[in-house]
Coordinates of C-alpha atoms (C1' of nucleotides) in Angstrom, one line a residue:
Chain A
X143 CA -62.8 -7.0 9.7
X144 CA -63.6 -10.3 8.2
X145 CA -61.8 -13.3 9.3
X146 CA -59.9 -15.1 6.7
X147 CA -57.9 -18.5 7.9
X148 CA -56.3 -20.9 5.9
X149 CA -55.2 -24.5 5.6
X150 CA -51.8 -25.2 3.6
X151 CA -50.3 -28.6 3.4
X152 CA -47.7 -29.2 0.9
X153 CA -48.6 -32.3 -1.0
X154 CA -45.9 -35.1 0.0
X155 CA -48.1 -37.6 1.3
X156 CA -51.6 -38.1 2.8
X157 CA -53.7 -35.6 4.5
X158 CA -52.2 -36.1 8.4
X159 CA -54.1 -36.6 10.7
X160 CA -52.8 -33.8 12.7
X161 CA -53.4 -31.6 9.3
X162 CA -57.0 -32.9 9.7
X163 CA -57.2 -31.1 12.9
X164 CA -55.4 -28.4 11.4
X165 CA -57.8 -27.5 9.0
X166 CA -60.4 -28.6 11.2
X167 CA -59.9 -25.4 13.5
X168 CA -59.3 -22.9 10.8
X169 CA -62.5 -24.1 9.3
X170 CA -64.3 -24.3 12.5
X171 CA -62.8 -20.5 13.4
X172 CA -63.7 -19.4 9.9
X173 CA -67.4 -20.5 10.5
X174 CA -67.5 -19.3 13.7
X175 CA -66.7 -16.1 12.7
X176 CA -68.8 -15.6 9.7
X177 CA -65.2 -15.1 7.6
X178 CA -63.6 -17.2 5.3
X179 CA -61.8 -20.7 4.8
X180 CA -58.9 -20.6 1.8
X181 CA -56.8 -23.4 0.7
X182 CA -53.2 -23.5 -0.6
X183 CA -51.3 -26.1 -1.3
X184 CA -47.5 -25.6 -0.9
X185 CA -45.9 -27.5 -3.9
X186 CA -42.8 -25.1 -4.2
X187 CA -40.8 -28.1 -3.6
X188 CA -41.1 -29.9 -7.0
X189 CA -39.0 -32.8 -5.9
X190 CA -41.3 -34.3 -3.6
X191 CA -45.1 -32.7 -4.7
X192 CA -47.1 -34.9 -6.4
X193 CA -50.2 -34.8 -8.3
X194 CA -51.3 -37.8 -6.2
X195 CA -51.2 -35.8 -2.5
X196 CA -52.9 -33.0 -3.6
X197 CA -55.8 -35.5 -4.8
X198 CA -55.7 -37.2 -1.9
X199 CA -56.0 -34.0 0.8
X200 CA -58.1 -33.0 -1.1
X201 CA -60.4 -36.0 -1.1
X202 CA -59.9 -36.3 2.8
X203 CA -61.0 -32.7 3.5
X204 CA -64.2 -33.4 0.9
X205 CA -64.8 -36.7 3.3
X206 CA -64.5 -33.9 6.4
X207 CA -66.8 -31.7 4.8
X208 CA -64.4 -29.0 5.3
X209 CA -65.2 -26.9 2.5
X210 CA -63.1 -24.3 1.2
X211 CA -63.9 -20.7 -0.5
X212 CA -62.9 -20.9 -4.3
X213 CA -60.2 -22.3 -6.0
X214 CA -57.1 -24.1 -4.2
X215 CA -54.2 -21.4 -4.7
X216 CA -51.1 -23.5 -5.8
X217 CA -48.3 -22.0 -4.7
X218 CA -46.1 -23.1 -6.6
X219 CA -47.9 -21.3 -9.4
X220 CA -46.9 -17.8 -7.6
X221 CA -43.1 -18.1 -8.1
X222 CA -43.1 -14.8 -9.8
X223 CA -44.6 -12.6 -7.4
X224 CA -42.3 -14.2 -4.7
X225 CA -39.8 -13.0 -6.7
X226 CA -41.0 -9.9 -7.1
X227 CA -41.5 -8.8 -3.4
X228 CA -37.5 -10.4 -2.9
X229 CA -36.2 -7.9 -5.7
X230 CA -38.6 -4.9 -4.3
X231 CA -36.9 -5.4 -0.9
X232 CA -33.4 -6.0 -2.3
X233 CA -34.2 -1.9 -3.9
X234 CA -35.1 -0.8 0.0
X235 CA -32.2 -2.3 1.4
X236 CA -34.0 -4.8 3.5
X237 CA -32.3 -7.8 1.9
X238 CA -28.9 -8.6 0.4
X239 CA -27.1 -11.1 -2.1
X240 CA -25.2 -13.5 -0.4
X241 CA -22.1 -15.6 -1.7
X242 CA -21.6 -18.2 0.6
X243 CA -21.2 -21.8 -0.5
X244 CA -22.6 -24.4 1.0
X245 CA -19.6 -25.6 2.3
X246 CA -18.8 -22.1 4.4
X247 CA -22.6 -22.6 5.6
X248 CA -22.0 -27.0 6.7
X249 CA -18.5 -25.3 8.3
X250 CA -20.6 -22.1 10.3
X251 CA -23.4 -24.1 11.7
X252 CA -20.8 -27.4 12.8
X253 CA -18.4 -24.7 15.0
X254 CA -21.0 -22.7 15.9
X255 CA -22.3 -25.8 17.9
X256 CA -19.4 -26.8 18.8
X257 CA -18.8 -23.6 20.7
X258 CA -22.3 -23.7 22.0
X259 CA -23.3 -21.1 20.2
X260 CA -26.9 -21.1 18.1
X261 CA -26.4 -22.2 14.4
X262 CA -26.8 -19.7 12.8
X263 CA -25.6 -17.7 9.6
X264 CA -23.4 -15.1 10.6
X265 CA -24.3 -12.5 8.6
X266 CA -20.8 -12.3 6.5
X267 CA -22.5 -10.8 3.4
X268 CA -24.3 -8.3 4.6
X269 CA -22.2 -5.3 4.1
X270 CA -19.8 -6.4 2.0
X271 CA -20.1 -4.8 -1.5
X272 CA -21.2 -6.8 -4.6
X273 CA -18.0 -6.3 -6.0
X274 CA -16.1 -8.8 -3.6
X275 CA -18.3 -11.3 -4.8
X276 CA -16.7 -14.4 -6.0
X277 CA -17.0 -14.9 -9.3
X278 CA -19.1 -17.9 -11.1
X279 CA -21.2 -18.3 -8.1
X280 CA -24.9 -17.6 -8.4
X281 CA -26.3 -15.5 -4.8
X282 CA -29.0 -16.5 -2.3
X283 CA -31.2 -13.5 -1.4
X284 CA -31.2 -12.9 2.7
X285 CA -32.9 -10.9 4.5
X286 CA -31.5 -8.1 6.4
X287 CA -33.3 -9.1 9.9
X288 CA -32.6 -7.2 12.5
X289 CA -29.9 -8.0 14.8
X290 CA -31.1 -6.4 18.1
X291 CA -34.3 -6.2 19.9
X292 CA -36.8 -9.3 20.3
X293 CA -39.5 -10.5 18.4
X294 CA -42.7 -11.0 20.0
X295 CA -45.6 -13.3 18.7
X296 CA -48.6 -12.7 20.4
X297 CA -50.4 -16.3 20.2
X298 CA -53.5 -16.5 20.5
X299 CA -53.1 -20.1 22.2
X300 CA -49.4 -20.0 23.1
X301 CA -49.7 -16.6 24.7
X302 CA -46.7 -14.0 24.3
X303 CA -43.4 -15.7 23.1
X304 CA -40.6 -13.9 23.2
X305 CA -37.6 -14.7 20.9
X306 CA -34.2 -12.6 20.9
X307 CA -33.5 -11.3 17.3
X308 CA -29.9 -12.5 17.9
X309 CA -31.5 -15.9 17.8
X310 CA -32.3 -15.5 14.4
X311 CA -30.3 -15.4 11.4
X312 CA -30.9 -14.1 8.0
X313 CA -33.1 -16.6 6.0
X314 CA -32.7 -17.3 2.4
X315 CA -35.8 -15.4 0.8
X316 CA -34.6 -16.6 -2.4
X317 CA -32.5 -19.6 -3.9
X318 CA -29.7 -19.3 -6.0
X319 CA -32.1 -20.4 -8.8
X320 CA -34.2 -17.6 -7.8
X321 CA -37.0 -19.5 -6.6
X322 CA -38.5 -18.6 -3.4
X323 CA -38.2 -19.9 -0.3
X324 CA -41.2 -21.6 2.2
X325 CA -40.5 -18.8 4.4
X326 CA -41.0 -16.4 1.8
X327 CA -43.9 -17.8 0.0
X328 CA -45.7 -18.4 2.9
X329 CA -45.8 -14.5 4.2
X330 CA -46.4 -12.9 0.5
X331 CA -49.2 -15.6 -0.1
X332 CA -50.5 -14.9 3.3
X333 CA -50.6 -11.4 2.7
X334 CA -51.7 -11.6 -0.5
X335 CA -55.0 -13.8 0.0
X336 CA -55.4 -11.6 2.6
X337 CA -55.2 -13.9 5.3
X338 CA -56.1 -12.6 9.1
X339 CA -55.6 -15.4 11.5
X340 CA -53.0 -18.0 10.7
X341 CA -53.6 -21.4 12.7
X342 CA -51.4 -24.0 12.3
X343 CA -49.5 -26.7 14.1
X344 CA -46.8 -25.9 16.9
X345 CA -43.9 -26.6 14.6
X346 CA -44.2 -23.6 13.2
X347 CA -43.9 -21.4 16.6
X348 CA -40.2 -20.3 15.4
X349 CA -41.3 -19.8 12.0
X350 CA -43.7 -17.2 12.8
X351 CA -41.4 -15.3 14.3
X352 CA -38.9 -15.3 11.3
X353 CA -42.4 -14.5 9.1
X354 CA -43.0 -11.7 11.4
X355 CA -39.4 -9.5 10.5
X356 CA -40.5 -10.4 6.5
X357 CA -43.9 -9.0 7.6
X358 CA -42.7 -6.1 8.7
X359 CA -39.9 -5.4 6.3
X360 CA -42.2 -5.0 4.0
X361 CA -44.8 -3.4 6.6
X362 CA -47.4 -5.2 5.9
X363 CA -49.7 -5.7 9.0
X364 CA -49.0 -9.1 11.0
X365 CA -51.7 -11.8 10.8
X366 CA -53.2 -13.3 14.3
X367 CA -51.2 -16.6 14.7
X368 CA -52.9 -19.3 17.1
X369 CA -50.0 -22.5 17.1
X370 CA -51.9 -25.6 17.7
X371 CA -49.8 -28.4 20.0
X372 CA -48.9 -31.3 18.3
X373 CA -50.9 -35.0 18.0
X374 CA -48.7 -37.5 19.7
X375 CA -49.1 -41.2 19.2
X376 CA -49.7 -43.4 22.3
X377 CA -46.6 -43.2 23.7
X378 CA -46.0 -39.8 24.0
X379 CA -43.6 -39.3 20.4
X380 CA -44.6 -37.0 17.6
X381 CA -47.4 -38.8 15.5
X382 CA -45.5 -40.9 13.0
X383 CA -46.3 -43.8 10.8
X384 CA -45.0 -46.4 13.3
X385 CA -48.2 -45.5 15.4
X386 CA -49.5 -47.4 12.7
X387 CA -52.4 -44.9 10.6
X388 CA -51.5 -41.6 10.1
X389 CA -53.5 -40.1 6.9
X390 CA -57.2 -39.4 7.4
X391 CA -58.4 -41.4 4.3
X392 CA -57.1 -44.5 6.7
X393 CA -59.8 -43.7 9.5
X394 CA -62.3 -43.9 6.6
X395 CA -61.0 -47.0 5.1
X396 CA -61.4 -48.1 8.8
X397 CA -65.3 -47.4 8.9
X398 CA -65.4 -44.0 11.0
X399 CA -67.6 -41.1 9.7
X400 CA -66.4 -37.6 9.7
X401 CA -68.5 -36.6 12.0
X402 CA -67.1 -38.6 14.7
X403 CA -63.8 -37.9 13.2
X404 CA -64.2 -34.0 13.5
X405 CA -65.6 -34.5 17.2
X406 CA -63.0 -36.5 18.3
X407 CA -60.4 -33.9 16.7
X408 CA -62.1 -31.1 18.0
X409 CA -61.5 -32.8 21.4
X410 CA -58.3 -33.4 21.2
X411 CA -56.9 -30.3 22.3
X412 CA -60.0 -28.5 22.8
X413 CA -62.4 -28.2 25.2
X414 CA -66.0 -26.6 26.2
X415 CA -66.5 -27.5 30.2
X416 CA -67.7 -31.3 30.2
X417 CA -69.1 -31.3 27.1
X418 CA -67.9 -34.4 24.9
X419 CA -70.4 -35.6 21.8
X420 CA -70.8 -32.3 20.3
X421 CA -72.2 -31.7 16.8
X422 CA -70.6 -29.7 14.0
X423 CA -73.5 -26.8 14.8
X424 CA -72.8 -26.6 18.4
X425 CA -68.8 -26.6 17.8
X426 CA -68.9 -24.1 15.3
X427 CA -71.2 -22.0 17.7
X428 CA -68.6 -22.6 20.7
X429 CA -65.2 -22.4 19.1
X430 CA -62.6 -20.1 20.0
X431 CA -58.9 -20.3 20.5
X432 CA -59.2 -19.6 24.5
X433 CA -60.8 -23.2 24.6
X434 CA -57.2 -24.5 22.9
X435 CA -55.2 -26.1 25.3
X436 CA -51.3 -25.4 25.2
X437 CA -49.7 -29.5 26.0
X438 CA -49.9 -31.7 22.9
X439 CA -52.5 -35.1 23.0
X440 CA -51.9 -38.5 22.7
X441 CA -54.0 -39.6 19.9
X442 CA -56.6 -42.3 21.4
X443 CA -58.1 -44.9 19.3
X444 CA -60.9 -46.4 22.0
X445 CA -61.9 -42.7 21.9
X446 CA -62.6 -42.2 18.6
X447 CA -63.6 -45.8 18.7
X448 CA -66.6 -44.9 21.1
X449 CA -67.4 -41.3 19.5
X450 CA -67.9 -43.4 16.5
X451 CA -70.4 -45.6 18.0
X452 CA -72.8 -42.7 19.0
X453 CA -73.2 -41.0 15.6
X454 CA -73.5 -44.3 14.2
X455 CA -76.6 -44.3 16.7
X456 CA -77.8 -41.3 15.5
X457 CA -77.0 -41.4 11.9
X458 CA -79.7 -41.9 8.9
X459 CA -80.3 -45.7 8.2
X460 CA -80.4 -45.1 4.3
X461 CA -77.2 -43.1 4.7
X462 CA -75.6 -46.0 6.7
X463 CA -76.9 -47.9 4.4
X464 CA -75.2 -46.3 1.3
X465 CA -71.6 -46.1 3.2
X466 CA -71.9 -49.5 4.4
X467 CA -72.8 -51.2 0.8
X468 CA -69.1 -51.1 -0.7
X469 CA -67.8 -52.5 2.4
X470 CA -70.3 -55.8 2.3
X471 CA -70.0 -55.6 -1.4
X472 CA -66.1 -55.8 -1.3
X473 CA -66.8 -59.1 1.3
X474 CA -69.1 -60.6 -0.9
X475 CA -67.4 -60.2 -4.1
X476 CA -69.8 -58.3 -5.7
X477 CA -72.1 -55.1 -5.8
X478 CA -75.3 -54.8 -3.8
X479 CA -78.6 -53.5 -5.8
X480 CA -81.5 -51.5 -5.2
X481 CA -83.0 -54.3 -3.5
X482 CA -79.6 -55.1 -1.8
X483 CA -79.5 -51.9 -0.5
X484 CA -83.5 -51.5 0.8
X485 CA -82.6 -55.0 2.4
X486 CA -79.8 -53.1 3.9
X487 CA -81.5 -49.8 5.2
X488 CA -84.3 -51.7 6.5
X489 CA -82.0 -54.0 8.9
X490 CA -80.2 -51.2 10.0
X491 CA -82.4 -50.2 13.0
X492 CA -81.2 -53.2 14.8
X493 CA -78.1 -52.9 13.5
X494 CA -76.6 -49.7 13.9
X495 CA -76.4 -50.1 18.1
X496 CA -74.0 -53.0 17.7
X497 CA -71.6 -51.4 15.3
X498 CA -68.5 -49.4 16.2
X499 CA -67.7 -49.3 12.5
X500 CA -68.9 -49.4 9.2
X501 CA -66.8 -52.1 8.8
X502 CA -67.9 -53.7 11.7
X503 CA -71.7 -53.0 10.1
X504 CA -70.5 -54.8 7.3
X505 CA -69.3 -58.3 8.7
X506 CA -72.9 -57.9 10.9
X507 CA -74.9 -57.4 8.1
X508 CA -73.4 -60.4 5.7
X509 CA -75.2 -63.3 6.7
X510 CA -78.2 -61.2 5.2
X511 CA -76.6 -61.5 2.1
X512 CA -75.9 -65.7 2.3
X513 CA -77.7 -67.6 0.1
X514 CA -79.6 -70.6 1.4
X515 CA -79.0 -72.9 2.5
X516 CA -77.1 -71.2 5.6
X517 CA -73.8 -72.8 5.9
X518 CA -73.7 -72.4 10.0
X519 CA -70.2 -71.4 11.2
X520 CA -68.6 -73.4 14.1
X521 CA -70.3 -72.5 16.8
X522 CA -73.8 -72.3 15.7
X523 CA -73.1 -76.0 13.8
X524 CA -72.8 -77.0 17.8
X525 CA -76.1 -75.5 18.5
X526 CA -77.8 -77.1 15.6
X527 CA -78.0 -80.5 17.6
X528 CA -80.7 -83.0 16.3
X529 CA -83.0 -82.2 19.6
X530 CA -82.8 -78.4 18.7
X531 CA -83.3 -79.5 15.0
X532 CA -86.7 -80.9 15.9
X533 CA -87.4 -77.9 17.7
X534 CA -86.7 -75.6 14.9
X535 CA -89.6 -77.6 12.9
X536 CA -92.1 -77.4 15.5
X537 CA -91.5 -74.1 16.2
X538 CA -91.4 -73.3 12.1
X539 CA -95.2 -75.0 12.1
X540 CA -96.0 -72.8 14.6
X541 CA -94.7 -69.2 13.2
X542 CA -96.1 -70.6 9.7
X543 CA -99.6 -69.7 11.0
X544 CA -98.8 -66.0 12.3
X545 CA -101.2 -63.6 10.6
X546 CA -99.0 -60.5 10.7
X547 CA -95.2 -61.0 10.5
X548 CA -93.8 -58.9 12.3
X549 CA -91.1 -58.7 15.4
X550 CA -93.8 -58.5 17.8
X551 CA -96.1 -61.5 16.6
X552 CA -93.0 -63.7 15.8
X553 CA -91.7 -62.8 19.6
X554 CA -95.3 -63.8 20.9
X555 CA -95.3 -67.0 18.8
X556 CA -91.9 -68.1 20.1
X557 CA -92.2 -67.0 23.3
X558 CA -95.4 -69.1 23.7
X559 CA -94.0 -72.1 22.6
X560 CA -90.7 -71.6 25.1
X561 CA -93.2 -71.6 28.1
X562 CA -95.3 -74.3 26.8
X563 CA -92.1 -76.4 26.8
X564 CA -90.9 -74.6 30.3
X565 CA -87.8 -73.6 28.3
X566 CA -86.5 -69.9 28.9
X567 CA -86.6 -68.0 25.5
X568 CA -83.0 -68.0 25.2
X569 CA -82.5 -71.7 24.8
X570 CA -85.2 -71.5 21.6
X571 CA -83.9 -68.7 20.6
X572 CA -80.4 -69.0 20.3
X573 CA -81.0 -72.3 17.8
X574 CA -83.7 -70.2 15.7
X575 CA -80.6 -67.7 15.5
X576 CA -78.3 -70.7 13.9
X577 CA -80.8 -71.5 11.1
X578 CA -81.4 -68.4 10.4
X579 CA -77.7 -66.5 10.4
X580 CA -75.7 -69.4 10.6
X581 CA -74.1 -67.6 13.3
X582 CA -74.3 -67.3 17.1
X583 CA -74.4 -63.7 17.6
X584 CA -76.6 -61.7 15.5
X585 CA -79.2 -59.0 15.9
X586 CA -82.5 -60.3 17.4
X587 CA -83.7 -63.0 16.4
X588 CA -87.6 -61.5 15.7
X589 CA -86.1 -58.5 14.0
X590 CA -84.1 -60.8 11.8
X591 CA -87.3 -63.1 10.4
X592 CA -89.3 -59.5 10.2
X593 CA -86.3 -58.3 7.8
X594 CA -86.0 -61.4 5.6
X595 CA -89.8 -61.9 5.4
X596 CA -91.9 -65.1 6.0
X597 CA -91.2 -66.9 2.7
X598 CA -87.4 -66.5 3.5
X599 CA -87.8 -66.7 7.2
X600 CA -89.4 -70.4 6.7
X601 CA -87.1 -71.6 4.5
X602 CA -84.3 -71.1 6.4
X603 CA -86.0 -72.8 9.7
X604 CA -86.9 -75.8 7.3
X605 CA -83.6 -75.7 5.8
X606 CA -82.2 -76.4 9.3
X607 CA -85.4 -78.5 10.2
X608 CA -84.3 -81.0 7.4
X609 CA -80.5 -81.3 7.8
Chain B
rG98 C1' -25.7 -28.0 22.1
rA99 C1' -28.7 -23.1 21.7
rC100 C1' -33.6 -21.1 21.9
rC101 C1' -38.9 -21.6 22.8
rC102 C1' -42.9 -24.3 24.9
rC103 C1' -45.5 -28.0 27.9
rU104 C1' -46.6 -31.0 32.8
rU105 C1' -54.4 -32.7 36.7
rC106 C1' -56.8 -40.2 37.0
rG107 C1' -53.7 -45.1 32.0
rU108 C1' -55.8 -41.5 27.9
rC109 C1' -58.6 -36.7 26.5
rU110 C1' -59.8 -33.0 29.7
rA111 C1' -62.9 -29.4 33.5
rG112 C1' -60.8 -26.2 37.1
rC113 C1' -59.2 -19.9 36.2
rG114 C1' -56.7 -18.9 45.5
rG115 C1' -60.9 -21.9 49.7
rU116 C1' -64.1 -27.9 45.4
rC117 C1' -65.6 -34.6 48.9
rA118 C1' -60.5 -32.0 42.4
rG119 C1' -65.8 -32.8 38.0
rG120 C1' -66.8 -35.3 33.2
rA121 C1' -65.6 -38.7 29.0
rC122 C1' -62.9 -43.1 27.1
rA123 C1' -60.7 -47.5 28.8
rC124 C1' -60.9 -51.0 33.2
rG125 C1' -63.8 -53.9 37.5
rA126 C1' -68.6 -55.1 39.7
rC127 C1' -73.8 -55.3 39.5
rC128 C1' -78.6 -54.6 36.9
rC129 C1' -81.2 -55.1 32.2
rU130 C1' -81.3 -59.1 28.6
rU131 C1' -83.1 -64.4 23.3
rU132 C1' -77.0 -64.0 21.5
rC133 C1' -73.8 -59.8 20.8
rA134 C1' -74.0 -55.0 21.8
rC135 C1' -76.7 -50.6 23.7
rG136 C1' -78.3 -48.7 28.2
rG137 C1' -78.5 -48.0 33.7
rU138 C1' -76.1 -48.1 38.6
rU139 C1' -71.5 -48.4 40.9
rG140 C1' -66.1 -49.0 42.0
rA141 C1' -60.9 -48.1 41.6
rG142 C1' -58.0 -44.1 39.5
rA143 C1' -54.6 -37.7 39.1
rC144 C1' -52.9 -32.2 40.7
rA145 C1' -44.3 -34.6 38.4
rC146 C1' -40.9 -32.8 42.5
rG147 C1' -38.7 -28.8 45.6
rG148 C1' -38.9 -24.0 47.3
rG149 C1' -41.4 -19.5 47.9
rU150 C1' -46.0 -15.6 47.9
rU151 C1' -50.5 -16.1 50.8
rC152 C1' -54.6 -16.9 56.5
rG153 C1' -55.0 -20.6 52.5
rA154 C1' -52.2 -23.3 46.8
rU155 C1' -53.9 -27.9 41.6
rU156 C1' -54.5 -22.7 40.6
rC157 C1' -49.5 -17.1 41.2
rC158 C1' -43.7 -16.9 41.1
rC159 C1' -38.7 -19.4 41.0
rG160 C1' -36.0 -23.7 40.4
rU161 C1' -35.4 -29.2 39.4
rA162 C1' -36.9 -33.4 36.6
rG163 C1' -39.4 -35.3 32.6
rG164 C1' -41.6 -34.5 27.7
rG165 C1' -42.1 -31.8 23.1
rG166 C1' -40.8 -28.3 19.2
rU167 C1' -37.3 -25.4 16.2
rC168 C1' -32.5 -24.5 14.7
rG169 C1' -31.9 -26.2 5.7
rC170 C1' -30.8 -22.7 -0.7
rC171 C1' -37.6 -28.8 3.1
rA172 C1' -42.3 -27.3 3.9

RNA sequence: GACCCCUUCGUCUAGCGGUCAGGACACGACCCUUUCACGGUUGAGACACGGGUUCGAUUCCCGUAGGGGUCGCCA
């Protein structure tokens, strides 16, 4: 049998980050497996779908590099089949027409917890014959769940959850408008795309068990469910925007790269032994649900933070490079070119081990992009003292004469001239730094004249020299 | 309120009856060092509580406490 999982967010907002994860798993699972990855999107509630959310989750799962197999299924497109599977089990008896108004509902569910009871809808319609039916009032469909017995979901992560049937009532399958229900849609769509395992977040523990008794009223075979716990924000509370970001596309706005974003999801929640940085390859070759743990994770910043750090290590300079140019450009004010970007890839040795983001990268890499002469910030104006002025020309005399310029030979040079003058290489270096950044902290120094070139290099150092 | 679930360092977790309870992030110290980082070494830091079962419980069972989820003609 071929595995087929699925990711369905309904398109009210930004991809969440727990989604992310969401679809993460399924995808990973899906790979894993050799089966497939489908994508719905649940827009049967027209009020609050909007063409904007599905654009964005689906940009935020393009950034993931979760791809999906064929077209998105919209849901909301499917209303008629929905339908049609509420009318075929209205003919077998399995569901009913019910009258009640909404009013008799508000009134059942406020003295039913009054009395300590669970809210539920009593079941009032379900034998009573059409004919009693008030008139002028337009039905809900229910279905005719059954009243005894449990229902058991056997989770693959949860384990065997065991809910009475008198627990649950008899969902609407259909609105009085005739539109489906979620709880409808999502079993015949399920079935339908042929779906085999069903991952998804712990919210929907209950719900499977109410999808269950539509799955087998209809006896259709029960997908695999695996109910993923919950991301909680720092404090322990359901993930929500007063953690401050909760939609992926913010984490890429904030300079992290998917790959550290899938590592750190995969982590949260998951584990293989002691294993921590692990690529897509290796997760995809170790993922299973029996890794899943069952508590929900506080979502950790610093973590990500530091996963981000190391694949920013090991990613591809000219790929760095190309992610990092919009950020410098938007600082800047304008749009780096060909050359902006060579400049770019060709500093990013020595700068990608002192980035935690790209948008870190960005404000370390913008003093490349100052035209002369360097305006020094605040501190390095301080270092700039006349003494350390008159270094900076002896010591631009000096490198002036180097045959190859290079990090090595400019290092030789300067370190030369720091022992001739029974300095330690710090206290030349940090002024050299000054001219040439305008900045105290920068990557080093040698790699810094070997990226801007002699011509540019000497400049700079005269600049300063002058001043 | 009813039902279901969860509980190992601050955080993410390993553990699947006998371990000095391991790793990672964060934090402290030291080392490296031209700045900032990286890196290296190292330190402190946890089995929620109470009962059982057992020769022996972090591990199995039952309670308690705390936390979470669900109870819509939302998804």
């Amino acid at each position: 049998m071929t595995v087929v999982t699925r990711f369905a967010p309904s398109p009210t907002g930004f991809l969440h980050i727990g989604g992310a994860r969401t679809a993460l798993f399924n995808w990973l699972y899906a790979r894993h497996t050799g089966g497939k990855f489908l994508l719905r999107i649940e827009d049967t509630d027209r009020e609050r779908s909007t063409d904007e959310a599905i654009a964005a989750i689906l940009d935020s799962l393009n950034w993931l590099e979760l791809e999906w197999e064929g077209e998105p299924v919209y849901q909301a497109q499917r209303v008629e089949r929905h339908a049609e599977v509420a009318r075929t089990m209205l003919a077998q008896g399995k569901a009913y027409h019910c009258y009640c108004s909404p009013e008799e509902l508000t009134e059942m569910r406020e003295s039913a917890r009054a009395e300590g009871r669970p809210m539920r809808y009593d079941g009032r319609w379900r034998d009573r014959d059409r004919s009693e039916a008030p008139a002028g009032i337009k039905p809900v469909v229910r279905l005719r769940a059954p009243q005894e017995g449990e229902t058991v979901i056997r989770d693959k992560v949860q384990g065997d959850i065991t809910i009475a049937n008198a627990q649950l009532d008899d969902m609407v399958l259909l609105r009085s408008d005739g539109t489906p229900t979620y709880m409808l849609a999502v079993v015949v769509d399920d079935h339908d795309m042929g779906v085999t395992h069903v991952v998804r977040g712990d919210d929907h523990l209950t719900n499977a068990a109410r999808q269950m008794q539509i799955f087998q009223a209809m006896d259709w075979p029960v997908p695999v469910f695996a109910h993923l716990p919950l991301i909680h924000g720092p404090d322990g509370a359901k993930l929500s925007k007063r953690h401050g970001a909760v939609g992926a596309e913010a984490y890429r706005e904030m300079g992290f790269l998917p790959e550290a974003m899938r590592n750190y999801l995969l982590r949260l929640g998951w584990a293989h032994g002691d294993d921590e940085t692990i690529s897509t390859e290796q997760a995809v070759a170790w993922f299973d649900f029996d890794g899943i743990g069952r508590s929900p994770a506080r979502f950790d910043m610093a973590k990500l933070t530091a996963l981000n750090l190391h694949y920013i290590k090991i990613a591809d300079d000219a790929r760095l490079a190309r992610l990092t140019a919009p950020l410098l450009g938007a600082r800047l004010g304008r749009t780096l070119d060909e050359g902006g970007l060579a400049l770019l890839t060709a500093a990013m040795p020595s700068m990608k081990e002192r980035a935690k983001t790209l948008v870190e990268m960005a404000e370390n890499a913008e003093f490349y992009f100052h035209p002369r002469p360097v305006a020094p910030d605040e501190k390095a104006a301080k270092v700039l003292t006349p003494e350390a002025r008159g270094a900076i020309a002896e010591l631009a005399g000096e490198l002036a004469g180097v045959a190859e310029w290079n990090a090595p030979a400019l290092e030789a040079v300067v370190r030369g001239h720091a022992e001739r003058a029974g300095l330690g290489l710090g206290k030349v270096a940090q002024p050299l730094r000054a001219a040439l950044t305008g900045r105290t902290v920068s990557p080093p120094v040698f790699d810094v004249m070997a990226i801007f070139g002699r011509e540019e290099s000497l400049a700079r150092l005269t600049d300063a020299a002058a001043a």
